Coordinates of C-alpha atoms in Angstrom, one line a residue:
M1 CA -170.9 -2.5 60.9
S2 CA -173.1 -4.2 58.4
G3 CA -176.7 -3.1 57.9
P4 CA -179.7 -3.9 55.7
T5 CA -179.0 -3.9 51.9
F6 CA -182.5 -2.7 51.0
Q7 CA -185.2 -0.2 51.9
T8 CA -189.0 -0.5 51.7
N9 CA -191.1 2.4 50.6
P10 CA -194.8 2.6 49.5
I11 CA -195.0 4.3 46.1
D12 CA -198.1 5.5 44.2
L13 CA -199.1 3.0 41.6
S14 CA -199.6 5.9 39.1
K15 CA -196.0 7.0 39.7
L16 CA -194.7 3.5 39.2
L17 CA -196.5 3.2 35.9
N18 CA -195.4 6.7 34.7
D19 CA -191.8 5.8 35.6
C20 CA -192.1 2.7 33.4
H21 CA -193.6 4.8 30.6
N22 CA -190.7 7.2 30.7
G23 CA -188.0 4.5 31.1
V24 CA -187.1 5.4 34.6
I25 CA -188.0 1.9 35.7
Q26 CA -187.0 -0.9 33.3
L27 CA -186.5 -4.7 33.4
P28 CA -183.2 -6.6 33.6
D29 CA -182.7 -8.4 30.4
F30 CA -182.9 -11.8 32.0
Q31 CA -186.6 -11.2 32.9
R32 CA -188.9 -13.3 30.8
S33 CA -191.8 -11.9 28.7
W34 CA -195.1 -10.8 30.0
V35 CA -197.5 -13.7 29.9
W36 CA -200.7 -13.0 31.9
D37 CA -204.1 -14.0 30.5
E38 CA -207.2 -11.8 30.5
N39 CA -208.8 -13.4 33.5
T40 CA -205.7 -12.9 35.7
I41 CA -205.6 -9.2 34.5
K42 CA -209.3 -8.7 35.5
S43 CA -208.6 -10.2 38.9
L44 CA -205.7 -7.8 39.4
I45 CA -207.9 -4.8 38.4
A46 CA -210.7 -6.0 40.8
S47 CA -208.2 -6.2 43.7
I48 CA -206.9 -2.7 43.2
S49 CA -210.4 -1.3 42.8
R50 CA -211.1 -2.5 46.3
S51 CA -207.7 -1.4 47.7
F52 CA -206.8 -5.0 48.4
P53 CA -203.0 -5.7 48.6
I54 CA -201.4 -7.1 45.4
G55 CA -198.0 -7.9 47.0
A56 CA -194.8 -6.0 47.1
L57 CA -192.5 -5.2 44.2
M58 CA -188.8 -5.5 44.3
T59 CA -186.3 -3.3 42.4
L60 CA -182.6 -2.9 42.1
Y61 CA -181.0 0.5 42.0
T62 CA -178.7 0.9 38.9
G63 CA -175.2 2.4 38.9
G64 CA -173.7 -0.2 41.3
S65 CA -171.3 -3.0 40.8
V66 CA -174.0 -5.2 39.2
E67 CA -174.7 -4.0 35.6
F68 CA -177.4 -5.8 33.7
Q69 CA -178.6 -4.9 30.3
P70 CA -181.9 -3.2 30.7
R71 CA -185.0 -3.4 28.5
L72 CA -188.3 -1.6 28.5
I73 CA -191.5 -2.8 30.1
E74 CA -193.7 -4.3 27.3
G75 CA -195.7 -1.7 25.5
V76 CA -193.5 1.3 26.5
P77 CA -192.7 3.6 23.6
E78 CA -189.3 3.1 22.0
S79 CA -188.4 6.7 22.7
A80 CA -188.0 5.7 26.4
K81 CA -184.8 3.7 25.4
T82 CA -182.9 7.0 25.5
E83 CA -183.5 7.2 29.3
T84 CA -181.0 5.6 31.6
P85 CA -183.1 3.6 34.1
Q86 CA -182.8 4.4 37.8
S87 CA -184.2 1.1 38.9
L88 CA -184.6 -2.4 37.4
L89 CA -187.8 -4.3 38.3
L90 CA -186.9 -7.8 39.7
D91 CA -190.3 -8.8 41.0
G92 CA -193.6 -7.5 39.9
Q93 CA -193.2 -7.5 36.1
Q94 CA -196.5 -9.3 35.4
R95 CA -198.5 -7.0 37.7
I96 CA -196.9 -3.8 36.6
T97 CA -196.9 -4.7 32.9
S98 CA -200.6 -5.7 33.1
M99 CA -201.6 -2.4 34.7
Y100 CA -199.4 -0.3 32.3
L101 CA -200.9 -2.0 29.2
V102 CA -204.5 -1.7 30.5
T103 CA -204.2 2.0 31.6
L104 CA -201.4 4.3 30.4
R105 CA -200.7 2.7 27.0
K106 CA -204.2 3.5 25.8
K107 CA -204.1 0.8 23.1
V108 CA -205.8 -2.5 22.8
V109 CA -204.1 -5.2 24.9
E110 CA -202.7 -8.3 23.2
T111 CA -203.2 -11.1 25.7
V112 CA -204.5 -14.7 25.8
T113 CA -207.5 -16.5 27.1
P114 CA -207.2 -18.9 30.0
K115 CA -206.9 -21.6 27.2
N116 CA -204.0 -19.7 25.7
K117 CA -205.8 -18.5 22.6
K118 CA -204.4 -15.1 21.4
V119 CA -206.9 -12.3 21.7
K120 CA -207.0 -8.4 21.7
R121 CA -208.9 -6.9 24.6
W122 CA -209.9 -3.5 26.0
F123 CA -210.6 -3.5 29.8
Y124 CA -213.6 -1.7 31.4
I125 CA -215.4 -1.4 34.7
D126 CA -219.2 -1.9 34.7
I127 CA -220.1 1.1 37.0
K128 CA -223.4 -0.1 38.3
R129 CA -222.2 -3.7 38.9
A130 CA -219.1 -2.4 40.7
L131 CA -221.3 -0.4 43.1
D132 CA -223.6 -3.4 43.8
P133 CA -222.3 -5.0 47.1
K134 CA -224.1 -8.2 46.2
I135 CA -222.0 -8.7 43.0
D136 CA -218.5 -10.0 43.1
R137 CA -216.1 -7.3 42.0
D138 CA -214.4 -9.6 39.4
E139 CA -217.8 -9.8 37.6
A140 CA -217.8 -6.0 37.2
I141 CA -214.5 -6.0 35.3
L142 CA -215.0 -6.5 31.6
S143 CA -212.6 -7.6 28.8
I144 CA -214.0 -6.4 25.5
P145 CA -213.0 -7.4 22.0
E146 CA -211.0 -5.0 19.8
D147 CA -214.0 -3.5 18.1
K148 CA -215.6 -2.9 21.5
K149 CA -218.6 -5.0 20.6
V150 CA -219.8 -8.0 22.6
T151 CA -221.8 -10.5 20.5
S152 CA -223.6 -13.8 20.8
Q153 CA -224.9 -16.4 18.4
F154 CA -221.5 -16.5 16.6
G155 CA -221.5 -12.8 16.1
R156 CA -225.0 -12.4 14.7
E157 CA -226.4 -10.6 17.7
I158 CA -224.7 -7.5 19.4
V159 CA -225.1 -7.8 23.2
L160 CA -223.1 -4.7 24.1
D161 CA -221.8 -1.9 21.9
I162 CA -219.4 0.6 23.5
S163 CA -217.5 1.6 20.4
S164 CA -217.9 5.3 21.0
P165 CA -217.6 7.5 24.2
E166 CA -221.3 8.2 24.0
K167 CA -222.1 4.5 24.0
E168 CA -219.8 4.1 27.1
Y169 CA -221.8 6.9 28.8
A170 CA -225.1 5.3 27.9
N171 CA -224.1 1.9 29.2
F172 CA -222.3 3.1 32.3
I173 CA -219.1 1.3 31.2
F174 CA -215.9 3.1 32.3
P175 CA -212.7 2.5 30.4
M176 CA -209.6 1.5 32.3
T177 CA -207.6 3.8 30.0
E178 CA -209.0 6.8 32.0
V179 CA -208.7 5.4 35.5
F180 CA -206.0 7.8 36.6
D181 CA -207.3 10.9 34.9
W182 CA -211.1 10.8 34.4
D183 CA -211.9 14.5 34.2
E184 CA -212.4 14.6 30.5
W185 CA -214.4 11.4 30.5
Q186 CA -216.6 12.7 33.3
D187 CA -217.2 16.0 31.4
G188 CA -218.5 13.9 28.5
F189 CA -220.6 11.7 30.8
D190 CA -222.1 14.8 32.5
S191 CA -222.9 16.3 29.1
Y192 CA -224.5 13.1 27.9
W193 CA -226.6 12.9 31.1
A194 CA -227.3 16.7 31.4
G195 CA -230.5 18.1 32.8
D196 CA -232.4 17.8 36.1
N197 CA -234.1 14.6 35.0
N198 CA -230.7 12.9 34.9
K199 CA -229.3 14.1 38.2
H200 CA -229.5 10.6 39.6
Q201 CA -227.4 9.2 36.7
R202 CA -224.7 11.8 37.4
E203 CA -224.7 11.0 41.1
I204 CA -224.1 7.3 40.3
F205 CA -220.8 8.3 38.6
R206 CA -219.8 10.5 41.5
Q207 CA -220.4 7.6 43.9
F208 CA -218.4 5.4 41.5
K209 CA -215.6 8.0 41.6
R210 CA -215.5 8.2 45.4
E211 CA -215.7 4.4 46.0
I212 CA -213.8 3.0 43.1
L213 CA -211.8 5.4 41.0
E214 CA -210.2 7.1 44.0
N215 CA -208.8 3.7 45.1
F216 CA -206.8 3.6 41.9
K217 CA -205.5 7.2 42.3
S218 CA -204.5 6.7 45.9
Y219 CA -203.3 3.1 45.6
R220 CA -199.8 2.6 46.9
V221 CA -197.6 -0.4 46.3
P222 CA -194.8 -1.4 48.8
V223 CA -191.5 -1.5 47.0
I224 CA -188.4 -3.3 48.3
A225 CA -185.5 -1.5 46.8
L226 CA -182.2 -3.4 46.8
D227 CA -179.2 -1.0 47.0
R228 CA -176.4 -0.6 44.5
E229 CA -174.0 -2.8 46.4
T230 CA -176.2 -6.0 46.1
S231 CA -174.1 -8.8 44.6
K232 CA -174.9 -10.6 41.4
E233 CA -175.3 -13.9 43.4
A234 CA -177.7 -12.2 45.8
V235 CA -179.8 -10.8 42.9
C236 CA -180.0 -14.3 41.4
V237 CA -181.1 -15.9 44.8
V238 CA -183.6 -13.1 45.5
F239 CA -185.1 -13.4 42.1
E240 CA -185.6 -17.1 42.5
K241 CA -187.1 -16.7 46.0
V242 CA -189.7 -14.2 44.8
N243 CA -190.6 -16.0 41.6
T244 CA -191.6 -19.3 43.1
K245 CA -194.4 -19.9 40.6
G246 CA -192.1 -19.5 37.6
K247 CA -189.2 -21.3 36.2
A248 CA -186.1 -20.9 38.3
L249 CA -183.7 -18.2 37.1
E250 CA -180.5 -19.8 35.7
A251 CA -177.1 -18.3 36.0
F252 CA -176.9 -18.2 32.2
E253 CA -179.7 -15.6 32.1
L254 CA -177.9 -13.4 34.5
V255 CA -174.6 -13.7 32.8
T256 CA -176.4 -13.0 29.5
A257 CA -177.7 -9.7 31.0
I258 CA -174.2 -8.8 32.3
Y259 CA -172.5 -9.5 29.0
A260 CA -175.2 -7.6 27.1
A261 CA -174.3 -4.5 29.1
Q262 CA -170.8 -4.9 27.6
G263 CA -172.3 -5.2 24.1
Y264 CA -172.0 -9.0 23.7
E265 CA -175.0 -11.1 22.8
L266 CA -174.4 -14.4 24.7
R267 CA -177.9 -15.7 23.9
K268 CA -177.0 -15.8 20.2
D269 CA -174.0 -18.0 20.8
W270 CA -176.3 -20.6 22.4
Y271 CA -179.5 -20.4 20.4
D272 CA -178.5 -19.0 17.0
N273 CA -176.3 -16.6 15.1
D274 CA -176.0 -15.2 11.6
E275 CA -172.9 -17.1 10.6
N276 CA -173.5 -20.6 12.1
T277 CA -176.1 -22.6 13.9
G278 CA -176.2 -22.0 17.6
R279 CA -174.2 -24.1 20.0
Q280 CA -177.4 -25.8 21.3
I281 CA -178.1 -27.1 17.8
R282 CA -174.5 -28.2 17.3
F283 CA -174.7 -30.1 20.6
N284 CA -178.0 -31.7 19.5
N285 CA -176.4 -32.9 16.3
A286 CA -173.2 -34.2 17.9
C287 CA -173.0 -38.0 17.2
S288 CA -176.6 -38.0 16.1
I289 CA -177.7 -40.6 13.5
S290 CA -180.5 -38.4 12.0
E291 CA -182.3 -35.0 12.4
N292 CA -185.0 -36.8 14.3
K293 CA -182.6 -38.3 16.8
K294 CA -180.9 -35.9 19.1
G295 CA -177.4 -36.8 20.2
I296 CA -176.1 -37.9 23.6
I297 CA -175.2 -34.3 24.7
S298 CA -178.4 -32.7 23.6
K299 CA -179.4 -32.1 27.2
V300 CA -176.2 -30.2 28.0
S301 CA -177.5 -26.8 29.2
N302 CA -176.1 -23.4 28.6
T303 CA -175.3 -23.3 32.3
D304 CA -173.4 -26.6 32.0
F305 CA -171.4 -25.0 29.3
L306 CA -170.6 -21.9 31.4
Q307 CA -169.7 -24.2 34.3
A308 CA -167.0 -25.9 32.3
I309 CA -165.6 -22.6 31.2
S310 CA -165.6 -21.4 34.8
L311 CA -163.4 -24.4 35.7
F312 CA -160.7 -23.2 33.3
Y313 CA -160.9 -19.6 34.4
T314 CA -160.8 -20.3 38.1
R315 CA -157.9 -22.7 37.6
E316 CA -156.1 -20.0 35.7
R317 CA -156.6 -17.6 38.6
R318 CA -155.3 -20.2 41.0
R319 CA -152.2 -20.8 39.0
E320 CA -151.5 -17.1 38.8
A321 CA -151.8 -16.9 42.6
E322 CA -149.4 -19.8 43.0
Q323 CA -146.8 -18.0 40.9
T324 CA -147.0 -15.1 43.3
G325 CA -146.1 -17.4 46.2
K326 CA -149.6 -17.8 47.7
Q327 CA -150.3 -21.2 49.4
G328 CA -153.2 -23.1 51.1
N329 CA -156.2 -21.0 51.9
E330 CA -154.7 -18.0 50.2
L331 CA -155.3 -19.6 46.8
P332 CA -158.5 -19.0 44.9
T333 CA -160.8 -22.0 44.7
V334 CA -161.3 -23.9 41.4
S335 CA -165.0 -23.9 41.0
G336 CA -167.9 -24.1 38.6
N337 CA -170.6 -23.2 41.1
R338 CA -173.1 -20.4 40.7
H339 CA -171.0 -17.8 42.4
A340 CA -168.1 -18.6 40.1
L341 CA -170.4 -18.4 37.1
L342 CA -171.7 -14.9 38.0
D343 CA -168.1 -13.7 38.4
L344 CA -167.0 -15.2 35.0
P345 CA -165.7 -12.2 32.9
L346 CA -166.5 -11.9 29.2
S347 CA -162.8 -12.1 28.4
A348 CA -162.6 -15.6 29.9
Y349 CA -165.7 -16.8 28.1
L350 CA -164.3 -15.7 24.8
K351 CA -160.9 -17.2 25.6
Y352 CA -162.2 -20.7 26.4
E353 CA -165.5 -21.2 24.6
E354 CA -164.1 -23.0 21.5
Q355 CA -161.9 -25.2 23.5
V356 CA -164.7 -26.2 25.8
E357 CA -167.1 -26.8 23.0
E358 CA -164.6 -29.3 21.5
G359 CA -164.4 -30.9 24.9
F360 CA -168.2 -31.5 24.9
K361 CA -168.1 -33.0 21.4
K362 CA -165.3 -35.3 22.4
A363 CA -167.4 -36.3 25.4
A364 CA -170.1 -37.4 23.0
K365 CA -167.7 -39.6 21.1
F366 CA -166.3 -41.0 24.4
L367 CA -169.8 -41.9 25.6
H368 CA -170.5 -43.7 22.3
M369 CA -167.3 -45.7 22.8
L370 CA -168.8 -46.8 26.1
H371 CA -172.0 -47.8 24.2
I372 CA -174.1 -45.0 25.8
Y373 CA -176.0 -43.7 22.8
Q374 CA -179.0 -41.8 24.0
V375 CA -179.9 -39.3 26.7
S376 CA -182.3 -41.6 28.5
D377 CA -179.5 -44.1 28.9
L378 CA -177.0 -41.6 30.3
P379 CA -176.1 -42.5 33.9
Y380 CA -175.5 -38.9 35.1
Q381 CA -176.1 -35.7 33.1
S382 CA -173.9 -33.9 35.7
Q383 CA -170.8 -36.1 35.0
I384 CA -170.7 -34.8 31.4
V385 CA -169.4 -31.4 32.7
P386 CA -166.1 -32.7 34.2
L387 CA -165.8 -35.2 31.4
A388 CA -166.0 -32.5 28.8
A389 CA -163.7 -30.1 30.8
I390 CA -161.1 -32.9 31.2
L391 CA -161.2 -33.8 27.5
A392 CA -161.0 -30.1 26.5
D393 CA -157.9 -29.8 28.8
I394 CA -155.9 -32.8 27.7
G395 CA -156.6 -32.3 23.9
D396 CA -155.4 -35.2 21.7
E397 CA -153.9 -37.0 24.7
W398 CA -157.4 -38.7 25.2
K399 CA -156.6 -40.8 22.1
H400 CA -153.8 -42.6 23.8
E401 CA -155.0 -46.1 24.9
T402 CA -153.5 -45.7 28.5
N403 CA -155.2 -42.4 29.0
R404 CA -158.5 -43.6 27.6
R405 CA -158.4 -46.6 29.8
K406 CA -157.9 -44.4 32.9
L407 CA -160.7 -42.1 31.8
T408 CA -163.0 -45.0 31.4
Q409 CA -162.1 -46.3 34.8
W410 CA -162.7 -42.8 36.4
Y411 CA -166.1 -42.6 34.6
W412 CA -167.4 -46.0 35.8
N413 CA -166.2 -45.3 39.3
G414 CA -168.4 -42.2 39.3
V415 CA -171.3 -44.2 37.9
F416 CA -171.1 -47.3 40.1
G417 CA -170.0 -45.4 43.1
E418 CA -173.1 -43.2 42.5
L419 CA -171.0 -40.1 43.2
Y420 CA -172.7 -37.7 40.8
G421 CA -176.2 -37.8 42.1
S422 CA -176.4 -34.6 44.1
A423 CA -174.3 -31.7 45.5
V424 CA -171.7 -32.3 42.8
D425 CA -170.1 -28.9 42.4
T426 CA -167.1 -29.7 44.6
R427 CA -166.6 -33.2 43.0
I428 CA -166.7 -31.6 39.5
A429 CA -163.9 -29.2 40.4
R430 CA -161.9 -31.8 42.2
D431 CA -162.1 -34.2 39.2
F432 CA -161.1 -31.5 36.8
M433 CA -158.0 -30.9 38.8
E434 CA -157.2 -34.5 39.7
V435 CA -157.9 -36.6 36.6
P436 CA -155.5 -34.8 34.2
A437 CA -152.8 -35.0 36.8
W438 CA -153.5 -38.7 37.2
L439 CA -153.1 -39.2 33.5
K440 CA -149.6 -37.7 33.9
G441 CA -148.6 -40.1 36.7
A442 CA -150.0 -38.5 39.9
T443 CA -152.1 -40.4 42.5
E444 CA -155.5 -41.6 41.5
P445 CA -158.4 -39.1 41.8
S446 CA -160.7 -39.2 44.8
T447 CA -163.6 -40.3 42.7
V448 CA -161.7 -43.5 41.9
S449 CA -160.3 -44.0 45.4
E450 CA -163.6 -43.2 47.2
A451 CA -166.0 -45.2 45.0
L452 CA -167.6 -48.3 46.5
F453 CA -170.0 -50.8 45.1
R454 CA -171.9 -53.4 47.2
P455 CA -173.0 -56.7 45.7
D456 CA -176.5 -56.4 47.2
R457 CA -177.0 -53.1 45.3
L458 CA -177.7 -55.1 42.2
K459 CA -181.0 -56.4 43.7
T460 CA -182.3 -52.9 44.4
M461 CA -181.7 -51.4 40.9
K462 CA -185.0 -51.7 39.1
T463 CA -185.4 -48.6 36.8
R464 CA -183.6 -45.9 35.0
L465 CA -183.8 -43.8 38.2
S466 CA -180.5 -45.6 39.0
A467 CA -177.3 -44.5 37.3
A468 CA -175.7 -47.9 37.9
Y469 CA -178.7 -49.6 36.3
K470 CA -178.0 -47.7 33.1
G471 CA -174.3 -48.4 33.5
I472 CA -174.8 -52.1 33.6
N473 CA -176.7 -52.0 30.3
A474 CA -173.9 -50.1 28.7
L475 CA -171.2 -52.5 30.1
L476 CA -173.1 -55.5 28.6
M477 CA -173.2 -53.9 25.2
K478 CA -169.6 -52.8 25.5
Q479 CA -168.4 -56.4 26.3
G480 CA -170.1 -57.6 23.1
A481 CA -173.6 -58.7 24.0
K482 CA -175.2 -60.2 20.9
D483 CA -178.9 -60.1 20.2
F484 CA -180.6 -63.5 20.7
I485 CA -182.1 -63.5 17.1
S486 CA -179.9 -61.4 14.9
S487 CA -176.6 -62.3 16.7
Q488 CA -175.5 -58.7 16.1
E489 CA -173.5 -56.8 18.6
Y490 CA -175.1 -53.5 19.6
S491 CA -173.2 -50.9 17.7
H492 CA -174.6 -47.4 17.3
T493 CA -176.4 -48.3 14.0
V494 CA -177.8 -51.6 15.4
F495 CA -178.9 -50.0 18.6
F496 CA -181.2 -47.5 16.9
G497 CA -182.0 -49.6 13.8
E498 CA -183.2 -52.5 15.9
N499 CA -184.8 -50.4 18.7
V500 CA -182.7 -51.9 21.4
D501 CA -183.8 -51.4 25.0
I502 CA -183.6 -53.0 28.4
H503 CA -185.9 -56.0 28.8
H504 CA -186.7 -58.9 31.1
I505 CA -184.9 -62.2 30.6
F506 CA -187.4 -64.2 32.7
P507 CA -190.7 -62.5 31.5
K508 CA -192.7 -60.6 34.2
E509 CA -195.9 -62.5 33.6
W510 CA -194.2 -65.9 33.9
C511 CA -192.5 -64.7 37.2
R512 CA -195.7 -63.5 38.7
K513 CA -197.4 -66.9 37.9
Q514 CA -194.5 -68.6 39.7
N515 CA -195.0 -66.3 42.7
F516 CA -191.5 -64.8 42.5
S517 CA -191.1 -61.4 44.1
S518 CA -191.1 -58.4 41.9
K519 CA -188.2 -57.0 44.0
I520 CA -186.1 -59.7 42.4
F521 CA -187.5 -60.3 38.9
D522 CA -187.8 -56.5 38.2
S523 CA -184.1 -56.0 39.3
V524 CA -181.4 -55.3 36.8
I525 CA -180.2 -58.9 37.4
N526 CA -183.1 -60.1 35.3
K527 CA -182.7 -57.6 32.6
T528 CA -180.5 -57.2 29.5
P529 CA -180.4 -55.2 26.3
L530 CA -182.5 -56.8 23.5
S531 CA -184.0 -55.6 20.2
Y532 CA -187.7 -54.9 20.0
K533 CA -188.2 -57.8 17.7
T534 CA -186.5 -60.2 20.1
N535 CA -188.5 -59.0 23.1
R536 CA -191.8 -59.5 21.2
I537 CA -190.8 -63.1 20.4
I538 CA -190.0 -63.7 24.1
G539 CA -193.4 -62.5 25.2
S540 CA -194.6 -64.0 28.4
S541 CA -193.3 -67.5 27.9
A542 CA -190.9 -69.5 30.0
P543 CA -187.3 -69.3 28.8
S544 CA -187.3 -73.0 27.9
I545 CA -190.2 -72.3 25.5
Y546 CA -189.1 -69.1 24.0
L547 CA -185.5 -70.3 23.4
K548 CA -186.9 -73.3 21.4
K549 CA -189.2 -71.0 19.5
I550 CA -186.2 -68.7 18.5
E551 CA -184.2 -71.8 17.4
K552 CA -187.0 -73.1 15.3
E553 CA -188.3 -69.9 13.7
F554 CA -185.0 -68.4 13.0
K555 CA -183.0 -71.6 12.3
I556 CA -180.5 -71.0 15.1
E557 CA -178.4 -73.8 16.4
P558 CA -178.7 -74.3 20.2
A559 CA -174.9 -74.1 20.5
D560 CA -174.9 -70.7 18.7
L561 CA -177.7 -69.4 20.8
D562 CA -175.8 -70.4 24.0
I563 CA -172.9 -68.3 22.8
Y564 CA -175.3 -65.3 22.4
L565 CA -176.7 -65.9 25.9
K566 CA -173.2 -66.1 27.4
S567 CA -172.4 -62.7 25.9
H568 CA -175.1 -61.3 28.2
C569 CA -173.6 -62.9 31.3
I570 CA -176.4 -65.5 31.2
N571 CA -175.8 -69.2 32.1
P572 CA -177.6 -71.1 29.2
V573 CA -178.1 -74.2 31.2
L574 CA -179.9 -72.4 34.1
L575 CA -182.0 -70.5 31.6
R576 CA -183.0 -73.5 29.6
E577 CA -184.0 -75.3 32.9
D578 CA -186.2 -72.3 33.9
N579 CA -184.2 -72.3 37.1
F580 CA -185.0 -68.7 38.1
T581 CA -183.4 -68.9 41.6
A582 CA -180.1 -70.3 40.5
F583 CA -180.1 -68.0 37.5
I584 CA -180.4 -64.9 39.7
E585 CA -177.6 -66.0 42.0
D586 CA -175.3 -66.9 39.1
R587 CA -176.0 -63.7 37.0
Q588 CA -175.5 -61.5 40.1
K589 CA -172.0 -62.9 40.4
Q590 CA -171.3 -62.4 36.6
L591 CA -172.6 -58.8 36.6
L592 CA -170.6 -58.1 39.8
A593 CA -167.4 -59.3 38.0
L594 CA -168.2 -57.0 35.1
I595 CA -168.6 -54.0 37.4
E596 CA -165.4 -54.8 39.3
E597 CA -163.5 -55.0 36.0
A598 CA -164.9 -51.6 35.0
M599 CA -164.1 -50.0 38.3
G600 CA -160.7 -51.6 38.6
K601 CA -161.4 -52.8 42.2
K602 CA -163.3 -55.4 44.1
A603 CA -166.8 -54.8 45.4
Y604 CA -167.2 -53.6 49.0
Q605 CA -168.0 -56.6 51.3
G606 CA -168.1 -54.7 54.6
E607 CA -171.2 -53.8 56.6
V608 CA -173.3 -50.9 55.6
K609 CA -175.4 -48.8 57.9
E610 CA -179.1 -48.9 57.1
D611 CA -179.1 -45.1 56.7
D612 CA -176.5 -45.4 53.9
L613 CA -178.5 -47.9 51.8
Q614 CA -179.6 -46.5 48.4
L615 CA -182.8 -47.9 47.1
D616 CA -184.5 -47.2 43.8
D617 CA -188.1 -46.0 43.6
E618 CA -190.1 -49.3 43.8
T619 CA -192.9 -48.0 41.6
E620 CA -193.0 -49.9 38.3
E621 CA -191.6 -48.2 35.3
T622 CA -192.6 -49.1 31.7
E623 CA -189.5 -49.9 29.7
Y624 CA -189.1 -47.5 26.8
I625 CA -189.6 -48.9 23.3
H626 CA -188.1 -47.0 20.4
F627 CA -190.1 -46.8 17.2

């Protein structure tokens, strides 16, 4: 019978901090650094001083099936590394680290101001203000500069000096470094305020001790302790649930901590290493024209990379199971989902990492062949993972024209079928299995057979929020669209050199003056790739005017300009007549034919339920201009 996989116990704050100091409690290596500012620390101190709850902590017992590389709480002495931790702190790092640095460490705290300026601070409690019920407790918590002097007028006037114990006693300012063991400080305070005349001063401290300091000593924190049998996936999910204010924990960070426990530094592979630049830098540079221009796969994440490796490993396990005679549901699933990533052994990572990296580099070249040059023009970031895995799997076979044509067809079906928008883990794994088999003669993959494109979809694509919108731009460049002025096709060099982007054919201002609907004139039907210079010449004029201007200023024959227009699927006659309505109808048909050719199938002409319609965000988006 299953039962709870955790227990909840209240534990003294002082014990928790001591356990951190001694290395009994440590952090899993995937935890990020301590980042709290001085005001947040003061607020935490104020809450504890009033016995207000500060939330539960969550820990994971060590010694189970999940082994993460541990690291010490910030500020803990290096000698504590020799201790094998009993628990890892999953939630509560910022709170516990703050209290440890402020109290037990007994050194100045290196923190930041709310404006993120680095400062060094000691933390104190103003005794008299803390006892005054009319004053907010936060105002009684002080953060004092490293020299323990508060100044004004740019340092010329000392407002408060507590640079010695005697000055602390005189000003009734109590150091947080003594908050759990105040006997010695109290002895000094009593000596400073000795004599019958100062009995009232000594009583103030005794009241402070009863009402404030005892709260620290008796403060108990609820701790949810996950047992040793908690799975890696559960740890990942739990960590994300309790860290809602921070960046979501990625599988890469958990895998990094798991591999570190085996002595392997995964983070170095991605970010940097001694022998070579890290994989992230190599991906940034893949097919990049300069150091200032990141390549098309620069947004591939470390988790994407692990996902591609996981596809190979899980397929290997499936094939091994097939050889033993297992069938159907008995076979392991090929997957790159989070669960699979957390079960990815180090041996599999080392086996496939170089092959998969080459697959991603080939993916960059493949995308350039499709005239997709920069990340902002990439239809789906998620489709790079199966593309890279497939290319890694088939090796040099991708160079064969027949295979490359099929890969291109698969890619455009994913784009124009809009199949890689969300919940894509299953599709990624399916394509990884089906596409290589298709190249060898098997039936076409489900992404090709399932993809549909509706003609009316062209009217709803207005911005880069649509993968198909970006796809049409690439198809136009791939088929040889020539710039209206330079007559150049948009190669990689021309694209960046001429600052090519998607621009309106019938200018927006002209369309507004003619009272045409923005739903039509802002659609992809009225847009095409043009250089920055050409777009500036077009301005807000009617096509009949700007075409004559181009011919005159750049000495271009009308017949030649008509050829350039046709390369963009533009009917020159309709454009020169400023016939917007007929132009839209004609270009929609031409673009549709372009898409059908890319997908290798006719557009879907059947009825579509209203719930199935996909509409872009109708808010206007400024077209990007590259300088």
